[in-house]
């Protein structure tokens, strides 16, 4: 394997402790699972090829990673992985019946060492309705273990393989129809550490992208079934990290500190789309592209093919929230392929100053945006105030929060507040017309002048009623329920398309 010194991104971007460019180093890594290192293994004697002893593999749920391997010899590793079929969250208000390895999407992270003899036990839960198997791209042998692991509900299959080639590999179900099993979430990553070990880093995380195909459009609430026709046409309704919209945001955001080095094990289960993986506000010091042992330096965005992977390393030079995206950008902001890495500590104002100036700028012109609606959704009946508030909150977060903020306070001088808004609450029909038709030109809200563009939102009548009900009953606003009849009346008065 290639062994070179890491090219530092200037003295301040030197990756401390990364003594080689290749994956092979004679030092272990710090503890996995995103926890800071407590120390590194000593290089000790040269690694051996003799299989010695036996152990049970530690498996972790995303975004966590098992601890690095510090032993200097191969061993027999027993892997016990269970398949379950379960209903879980796809997005706020949207559920999906996922087929899982280890109860999560992606499946459990598996970590072994080059030369290990892996004894694999695949169990299919008795409540499953389908047979399943596993094809590990780390396996040298027909089907990657698929035929040997074909398992009906209530049974366990066993097979063995030697981990010959180091690297980061995808595993997935290969039971017919293969695409449907993968599209329902049956994929994960297995890392085969090189015999010499890996360069040490402070934190390691597990991130895997997948595309999902549902009967109804993105955001339509309820339990959504898989839609084969969309999958065949490669038209996903959801493209997400770690199995659901927002899995790596809020309480699920990745956490680290200034000065630490981070390694992301990135996979793409597909089944169809190639990922353009990027971290907004960071540059990858090293990318082990396609999950192999050869690295590129100073990379902005790396392609991760369906059924493929990449390992990316970078140092955190200053504080802030860094956004993980598929840079096929509508997938990130409209279909869910977005996560967060929150970095705490003291900011380095030389590395990044933040805003230093703010002045008036007159653009050449502006265009009103139109956001596609959901013409295929079946017409709903009337809903209660509570139902419209709950559903409206989901639509607000998807469509409105980027400008008006999650707390409804807007952005001073740019986007008017919706919280405690005299303009909004004075006229319900006017509020509906703004959502339906858009608004451009000066208005006064709570005594302050705003002059910006509100795009027309081509939402269904039900979603319009939901989101306006939510807004008019949040953040100090007190209003009644907005009905479908109210929306139709606003349209008839010239407020919609």
C-alpha positions as CSV (number, residue, x, y, z in Angstrom):
1,X,0.0,0.0,0.0
2,X,1.0,3.5,-0.6
3,X,2.7,5.1,2.4
4,X,3.4,8.9,2.2
5,X,3.3,11.8,4.5
6,X,0.1,13.8,4.6
7,X,0.2,17.0,2.7
8,X,-0.9,19.7,5.3
9,X,-3.4,22.3,4.3
10,X,-0.8,24.9,5.4
11,X,0.7,24.6,8.9
12,X,-2.7,25.2,10.6
13,X,-4.5,22.4,8.5
14,X,-1.9,19.7,9.2
15,X,-3.7,16.6,10.3
16,X,-2.1,15.8,13.6
17,X,-1.0,12.2,13.8
18,X,-1.8,11.2,10.2
19,X,1.6,9.8,9.5
20,X,0.8,8.2,6.2
21,X,-1.4,8.8,3.2
22,X,-2.4,5.2,2.7
23,X,-4.8,3.3,5.0
24,X,-1.8,1.2,6.4
25,X,-0.1,2.5,9.5
26,X,1.3,0.7,12.4
27,X,-0.8,2.6,14.9
28,X,-4.4,2.0,15.9
29,X,-7.2,4.6,15.9
30,X,-8.9,6.3,18.8
31,X,-12.2,5.0,20.1
32,X,-14.9,4.9,17.5
33,X,-18.5,5.9,17.8
34,X,-17.7,9.6,17.7
35,X,-16.1,9.6,21.1
36,X,-12.7,11.3,21.6
37,X,-9.7,9.0,21.7
38,X,-8.4,7.8,25.0
39,X,-5.1,6.7,23.5
40,X,-3.6,4.8,20.6
41,X,-2.3,1.3,20.3
42,X,1.4,0.8,20.1
43,X,2.8,-0.5,16.9
44,X,4.6,-3.3,18.7
45,X,5.8,-6.3,16.7
46,X,5.1,-6.8,13.0
47,X,1.6,-8.1,12.2
48,X,1.2,-11.8,11.6
49,X,-0.9,-13.8,9.2
50,X,-1.7,-16.7,11.5
51,X,-5.3,-16.9,12.6
52,X,-5.3,-16.8,16.4
53,X,-8.2,-17.1,18.8
54,X,-11.8,-16.1,18.4
55,X,-14.0,-13.0,19.1
56,X,-17.5,-11.7,18.6
57,X,-17.8,-8.6,16.4
58,X,-19.0,-5.4,18.0
59,X,-21.7,-4.0,15.8
60,X,-22.9,-0.4,16.0
61,X,-26.0,1.5,14.8
62,X,-25.5,4.6,12.6
63,X,-23.9,7.1,13.0
64,X,-21.6,5.3,15.3
65,X,-18.6,3.1,14.5
66,X,-17.1,0.2,16.4
67,X,-13.8,0.7,18.2
68,X,-10.6,0.4,16.1
69,X,-8.9,-3.0,16.0
70,X,-5.6,-3.1,18.0
71,X,-4.6,-6.7,17.7
72,X,-1.7,-7.6,15.5
73,X,-3.0,-10.9,14.2
74,X,-6.0,-12.2,12.3
75,X,-8.6,-14.1,14.4
76,X,-11.9,-15.9,13.9
77,X,-14.6,-13.2,14.1
78,X,-18.2,-14.2,14.7
79,X,-20.8,-11.8,13.2
80,X,-24.4,-12.1,14.4
81,X,-26.8,-9.9,12.3
82,X,-30.6,-10.1,12.4
83,X,-33.0,-9.0,9.7
84,X,-36.2,-7.3,10.8
85,X,-39.1,-5.7,8.9
86,X,-40.4,-2.7,10.8
87,X,-42.4,0.5,10.5
88,X,-40.2,3.6,11.2
89,X,-40.2,7.3,10.5
90,X,-39.3,8.5,7.0
91,X,-40.1,12.2,7.6
92,X,-42.3,14.1,10.0
93,X,-45.8,12.6,9.7
94,X,-44.6,10.0,7.2
95,X,-43.9,6.3,8.0
96,X,-42.5,3.5,5.9
97,X,-42.1,-0.2,6.3
98,X,-38.3,-0.6,6.2
99,X,-36.5,-4.0,5.8
100,X,-33.4,-3.7,8.1
101,X,-30.2,-5.3,9.1
102,X,-30.0,-4.9,12.9
103,X,-33.1,-2.8,13.1
104,X,-31.6,0.3,11.5
105,X,-31.2,1.9,8.1
106,X,-28.4,1.7,7.1
107,X,-27.7,-1.6,8.8
108,X,-25.2,-2.2,11.6
109,X,-21.6,-1.2,10.9
110,X,-19.2,-4.2,10.8
111,X,-15.5,-3.9,11.5
112,X,-12.9,-6.6,10.9
113,X,-9.2,-6.9,10.1
114,X,-7.4,-8.0,6.9
115,X,-6.8,-11.7,7.2
116,X,-9.7,-12.4,9.6
117,X,-11.7,-15.5,9.2
118,X,-15.3,-14.3,9.5
119,X,-18.0,-16.6,10.6
120,X,-21.3,-15.0,9.6
121,X,-24.6,-15.8,11.2
122,X,-27.7,-14.2,9.5
123,X,-31.0,-14.5,11.3
124,X,-34.4,-13.6,9.8
125,X,-36.9,-12.6,12.5
126,X,-40.0,-14.9,12.7
127,X,-42.3,-11.9,12.1
128,X,-40.7,-11.2,8.7
129,X,-42.9,-11.7,5.7
130,X,-40.0,-12.2,3.2
131,X,-36.9,-14.3,2.9
132,X,-33.7,-12.3,2.9
133,X,-29.9,-12.8,2.4
134,X,-26.7,-10.8,2.4
135,X,-24.2,-10.0,-0.3
136,X,-21.1,-8.5,1.2
137,X,-18.8,-6.7,-1.3
138,X,-15.9,-7.6,1.0
139,X,-16.4,-11.3,0.2
140,X,-14.4,-13.1,-2.4
141,X,-16.7,-15.8,-3.6
142,X,-19.9,-16.3,-5.7
143,X,-22.6,-13.9,-4.9
144,X,-20.7,-12.4,-2.0
145,X,-22.4,-14.8,0.3
146,X,-25.9,-14.3,-1.0
147,X,-26.7,-18.0,-1.9
148,X,-25.1,-19.3,1.3
149,X,-27.1,-16.8,3.4
150,X,-30.6,-17.2,1.9
151,X,-32.8,-17.3,5.1
152,X,-36.5,-17.7,5.5
153,X,-38.4,-16.1,8.4
154,X,-37.6,-17.7,11.7
155,X,-34.3,-19.3,10.5
156,X,-30.6,-18.6,10.8
157,X,-28.0,-19.2,8.1
158,X,-24.2,-19.5,8.6
159,X,-21.3,-19.2,6.2
160,X,-17.6,-18.2,6.5
161,X,-15.2,-16.1,4.4
162,X,-11.7,-14.7,4.7
163,X,-11.4,-10.9,4.7
164,X,-8.7,-10.8,2.0
165,X,-8.8,-7.2,0.8
166,X,-8.7,-4.1,3.0
167,X,-11.1,-1.3,2.3
168,X,-14.6,0.0,3.1
169,X,-17.3,-2.2,1.5
170,X,-21.1,-2.1,1.0
171,X,-23.3,-5.0,1.9
172,X,-26.9,-5.4,0.8
173,X,-29.7,-7.9,0.3
174,X,-29.6,-9.8,-2.9
175,X,-32.9,-11.7,-2.7
176,X,-35.2,-11.2,-5.8
177,X,-36.4,-8.7,-6.6
178,X,-33.0,-7.3,-5.5
179,X,-33.8,-3.7,-6.2
180,X,-36.9,-3.8,-4.0
181,X,-35.0,-5.2,-1.1
182,X,-32.3,-2.6,-1.4
183,X,-34.9,0.2,-1.9
184,X,-36.5,-0.8,1.4
185,X,-33.3,-0.1,3.3
186,X,-31.3,-3.4,3.2
187,X,-27.7,-2.1,3.0
188,X,-24.8,-1.2,5.3
189,X,-21.0,-1.0,5.5
190,X,-18.3,-3.4,6.5
191,X,-14.8,-2.1,7.1
192,X,-11.8,-4.4,6.6
193,X,-8.9,-2.7,8.3
194,X,-5.5,-3.2,6.8
195,X,-3.2,-5.4,8.7
196,X,-0.9,-2.5,9.6
197,X,-3.8,-0.4,11.1
198,X,-5.3,2.9,10.1
199,X,-4.1,6.5,10.6
200,X,-5.5,7.8,14.0
201,X,-8.3,10.3,14.1
202,X,-10.2,11.8,17.0
203,X,-13.8,10.9,15.8
204,X,-15.3,8.5,13.4
205,X,-18.9,8.5,12.0
206,X,-21.0,6.3,9.8
207,X,-23.1,8.1,7.1
208,X,-24.9,6.3,4.3
209,X,-27.2,7.6,1.6
210,X,-30.2,5.9,0.1
211,X,-33.0,6.8,-2.3
212,X,-36.6,5.8,-1.5
213,X,-39.7,5.5,-3.7
214,X,-43.2,6.0,-2.2
215,X,-46.7,5.9,-3.6
216,X,-47.4,9.5,-2.8
217,X,-45.2,12.6,-3.2
218,X,-42.6,13.8,-0.7
219,X,-44.2,14.9,2.5
220,X,-47.7,13.3,2.0
221,X,-48.5,12.0,5.5
222,X,-49.3,8.5,6.6
223,X,-47.8,5.0,6.1
224,X,-46.3,5.1,2.6
225,X,-45.8,1.9,0.6
226,X,-43.0,1.2,-1.9
227,X,-43.8,2.2,-5.5
228,X,-42.0,0.0,-8.0
229,X,-42.9,2.1,-11.1
230,X,-41.0,5.1,-9.6
231,X,-38.1,2.9,-8.8
232,X,-37.9,1.6,-12.3
233,X,-37.9,5.2,-13.6
234,X,-35.4,6.3,-11.0
235,X,-37.7,9.0,-9.6
236,X,-37.2,9.0,-5.8
237,X,-39.4,10.9,-3.5
238,X,-36.8,10.8,-0.7
239,X,-33.0,10.9,-0.8
240,X,-31.7,10.7,2.7
241,X,-28.8,10.1,5.0
242,X,-29.1,7.3,7.6
243,X,-32.6,6.3,6.7
244,X,-34.8,9.3,7.2
245,X,-35.2,13.0,6.6
246,X,-33.4,14.8,9.4
247,X,-31.7,11.8,10.9
248,X,-28.4,13.8,11.2
249,X,-30.0,17.1,12.3
250,X,-31.2,18.4,15.6
251,X,-30.5,15.9,18.4
252,X,-29.1,13.5,15.8
253,X,-26.4,15.9,14.5
254,X,-22.8,14.7,14.6
255,X,-20.8,16.4,17.4
256,X,-17.1,17.3,17.5
257,X,-14.7,20.0,18.8
258,X,-12.3,22.5,17.2
259,X,-8.9,21.0,16.5
260,X,-10.1,17.5,16.2
261,X,-9.7,15.3,13.2
262,X,-12.8,13.6,11.8
263,X,-13.2,10.5,9.6
264,X,-16.5,9.8,7.9
265,X,-17.2,6.4,6.5
266,X,-19.6,7.3,3.7
267,X,-21.7,4.7,1.8
268,X,-24.4,4.8,-0.8
269,X,-26.9,2.0,-0.8
270,X,-28.7,3.4,-3.8
271,X,-30.4,1.5,-5.3
272,X,-30.2,4.0,-8.2
273,X,-28.6,7.4,-7.6
274,X,-24.9,8.3,-7.5
275,X,-24.1,10.7,-4.6
276,X,-22.1,13.9,-4.9
277,X,-21.0,14.0,-1.3
278,X,-19.9,17.4,0.1
279,X,-19.6,19.0,3.5
280,X,-20.5,22.7,3.2
281,X,-17.7,24.8,4.8
282,X,-15.1,22.1,4.8
283,X,-12.5,20.7,2.5
284,X,-11.5,17.0,2.8
285,X,-7.9,16.7,3.6
286,X,-7.9,13.1,2.4
287,X,-10.5,11.1,0.4
288,X,-10.0,7.3,0.0
289,X,-12.2,7.2,-3.1
290,X,-14.4,4.3,-3.8
291,X,-13.6,2.9,-0.4
292,X,-10.2,1.7,-1.5
293,X,-6.7,2.3,-0.1
294,X,-5.6,5.0,-2.4
295,X,-6.2,8.6,-1.4
296,X,-6.6,12.0,-3.0
297,X,-5.9,15.3,-1.2
298,X,-7.8,18.6,-0.8
299,X,-11.1,17.4,-2.2
300,X,-14.3,19.5,-2.2
301,X,-16.9,16.9,-3.4
302,X,-16.5,13.2,-4.0
303,X,-18.7,10.9,-6.0
304,X,-20.0,7.8,-4.2
305,X,-21.5,5.4,-6.6
306,X,-24.6,3.3,-5.8
307,X,-23.2,0.2,-4.1
308,X,-20.0,2.1,-3.3
309,X,-18.3,4.0,-0.6
310,X,-15.6,6.6,0.3
311,X,-13.6,7.5,3.4
312,X,-13.1,11.2,4.0
313,X,-10.7,12.7,6.6
314,X,-10.6,16.4,7.6
315,X,-9.5,18.6,10.5
316,X,-11.9,21.0,12.2
317,X,-10.2,24.5,12.2
318,X,-13.0,26.6,13.6
319,X,-16.5,26.4,15.2
320,X,-19.8,26.3,13.5
321,X,-22.4,23.9,12.0
322,X,-21.1,22.2,8.9
323,X,-23.8,20.8,6.5
324,X,-23.5,17.4,4.9
325,X,-25.2,17.2,1.5
326,X,-25.6,15.4,-1.7
327,X,-24.5,18.3,-3.9
328,X,-27.0,17.2,-6.5
329,X,-28.6,20.0,-4.5
330,X,-32.3,19.6,-4.9
331,X,-31.9,16.2,-3.2
332,X,-30.5,18.0,-0.2
333,X,-32.9,20.8,0.3
334,X,-36.0,19.2,-1.2
335,X,-35.7,15.5,-0.7
336,X,-33.8,15.1,2.5
337,X,-30.1,14.4,1.8
338,X,-28.9,16.8,4.4
339,X,-27.1,16.4,7.8
340,X,-25.2,18.5,10.3
341,X,-21.8,18.3,12.0
342,X,-21.8,20.7,15.0
343,X,-18.4,21.9,16.1
344,X,-17.9,23.4,19.5
345,X,-14.9,25.4,20.9
346,X,-13.2,28.7,20.4
347,X,-13.6,30.2,16.9
348,X,-10.6,31.0,14.8
349,X,-11.4,34.4,13.3
350,X,-8.4,34.2,11.0
351,X,-9.7,31.0,9.4
352,X,-13.2,32.4,9.1
353,X,-14.2,35.9,10.3
354,X,-18.0,35.8,9.9
355,X,-19.8,38.8,8.5
356,X,-17.6,41.9,8.6
357,X,-19.8,44.3,6.6
358,X,-23.4,44.8,5.5
359,X,-24.5,47.4,3.0
360,X,-27.3,48.1,0.5
361,X,-27.1,46.2,-2.7
362,X,-29.5,46.9,-5.7
363,X,-29.8,43.8,-7.8
364,X,-30.6,43.9,-11.5
365,X,-34.0,42.2,-11.0
366,X,-35.8,39.4,-9.3
367,X,-38.1,36.6,-10.3
368,X,-41.0,35.1,-8.4
369,X,-40.3,31.4,-7.7
370,X,-42.9,28.7,-8.1
371,X,-42.7,25.6,-6.1
372,X,-44.3,22.5,-7.5
373,X,-47.3,21.1,-5.6
374,X,-48.7,17.6,-5.3
375,X,-51.5,17.2,-8.0
376,X,-51.7,13.5,-7.5
377,X,-52.6,13.6,-3.8
378,X,-56.2,12.5,-3.2
379,X,-58.5,15.3,-2.0
380,X,-58.9,15.2,1.8
381,X,-61.9,15.9,3.9
382,X,-62.2,18.6,6.5
383,X,-59.8,18.5,9.5
384,X,-59.9,19.7,13.0
385,X,-57.9,22.6,14.3
386,X,-55.4,20.3,16.0
387,X,-54.9,18.2,12.8
388,X,-54.3,21.2,10.6
389,X,-51.8,22.6,13.1
390,X,-49.9,19.3,13.3
391,X,-49.8,18.8,9.5
392,X,-49.1,22.5,8.9
393,X,-46.0,22.4,11.1
394,X,-44.5,19.8,8.8
395,X,-45.2,21.9,5.6
396,X,-43.9,25.0,7.3
397,X,-40.6,23.3,8.1
398,X,-40.3,22.0,4.6
399,X,-41.3,25.2,2.7
400,X,-41.3,28.3,4.9
401,X,-38.7,28.0,7.7
402,X,-35.7,28.7,5.5
403,X,-36.8,32.4,5.1
404,X,-39.1,33.0,8.1
405,X,-37.1,30.8,10.5
406,X,-38.3,28.0,12.7
407,X,-39.4,30.4,15.4
408,X,-41.3,32.6,13.0
409,X,-39.3,35.7,13.7
410,X,-38.1,36.2,10.1
411,X,-34.9,38.0,9.3
412,X,-34.8,41.8,10.0
413,X,-34.7,43.8,6.8
414,X,-35.3,40.8,4.6
415,X,-38.2,38.5,5.6
416,X,-41.0,39.8,7.8
417,X,-41.9,38.0,11.0
418,X,-44.9,35.7,11.2
419,X,-44.7,35.6,15.0
420,X,-47.1,38.1,16.6
421,X,-47.7,39.5,13.2
422,X,-50.3,42.3,12.9
423,X,-50.2,42.1,9.1
424,X,-50.9,38.3,9.1
425,X,-53.6,38.3,11.7
426,X,-55.6,41.4,10.5
427,X,-57.0,39.6,7.4
428,X,-57.2,35.8,7.1
429,X,-58.2,36.0,3.4
430,X,-55.2,38.2,2.7
431,X,-52.9,35.8,4.4
432,X,-54.3,33.0,2.2
433,X,-53.9,35.1,-1.0
434,X,-50.2,35.7,-0.1
435,X,-49.5,32.0,0.1
436,X,-51.5,31.2,-3.0
437,X,-50.4,34.0,-5.3
438,X,-47.2,35.3,-3.7
439,X,-46.4,38.9,-2.8
440,X,-44.0,41.5,-4.1
441,X,-43.5,45.1,-3.0
442,X,-43.4,47.1,0.3
443,X,-45.5,46.1,3.3
444,X,-45.4,47.2,6.9
445,X,-45.3,44.5,9.6
446,X,-45.3,45.4,13.3
447,X,-44.3,48.9,12.4
448,X,-41.3,48.0,10.2
449,X,-41.1,48.3,6.4
450,X,-40.2,45.2,4.3
451,X,-39.8,45.1,0.6
452,X,-39.0,41.6,-0.7
453,X,-40.4,38.8,-2.8
454,X,-42.7,36.1,-1.4
455,X,-42.9,33.2,-4.0
456,X,-46.2,31.7,-5.0
457,X,-46.5,28.3,-3.4
458,X,-48.4,25.9,-5.6
459,X,-49.4,23.7,-2.7
460,X,-52.6,21.6,-2.6
461,X,-55.6,23.3,-1.0
462,X,-55.2,21.0,2.0
463,X,-51.6,22.0,2.6
464,X,-52.4,25.7,2.2
465,X,-55.1,25.4,4.9
466,X,-52.8,23.4,7.1
467,X,-49.8,25.8,6.9
468,X,-51.9,29.0,7.3
469,X,-53.7,27.4,10.3
470,X,-50.4,26.5,11.9
471,X,-48.9,30.0,11.4
472,X,-52.1,31.7,12.6
473,X,-52.0,29.6,15.8
474,X,-48.3,29.8,16.7
475,X,-45.7,32.1,18.3
476,X,-48.3,34.4,19.9
477,X,-50.8,34.3,17.1
478,X,-54.3,33.2,18.0
479,X,-56.7,32.4,15.1
480,X,-59.3,29.9,14.1
481,X,-59.0,26.9,11.8
482,X,-58.6,27.6,8.1
483,X,-60.9,25.4,6.0
484,X,-60.9,24.2,2.5
485,X,-63.8,26.5,1.8
486,X,-61.7,29.5,3.0
487,X,-59.0,28.5,0.5
488,X,-61.5,28.2,-2.3
489,X,-62.9,31.6,-1.5
490,X,-59.5,33.1,-1.6
491,X,-58.9,31.6,-5.0
492,X,-62.2,32.8,-6.3
493,X,-61.2,36.3,-5.1
494,X,-58.1,36.1,-7.3
495,X,-55.6,34.6,-4.9
496,X,-54.6,31.5,-6.7
497,X,-53.8,29.7,-10.0
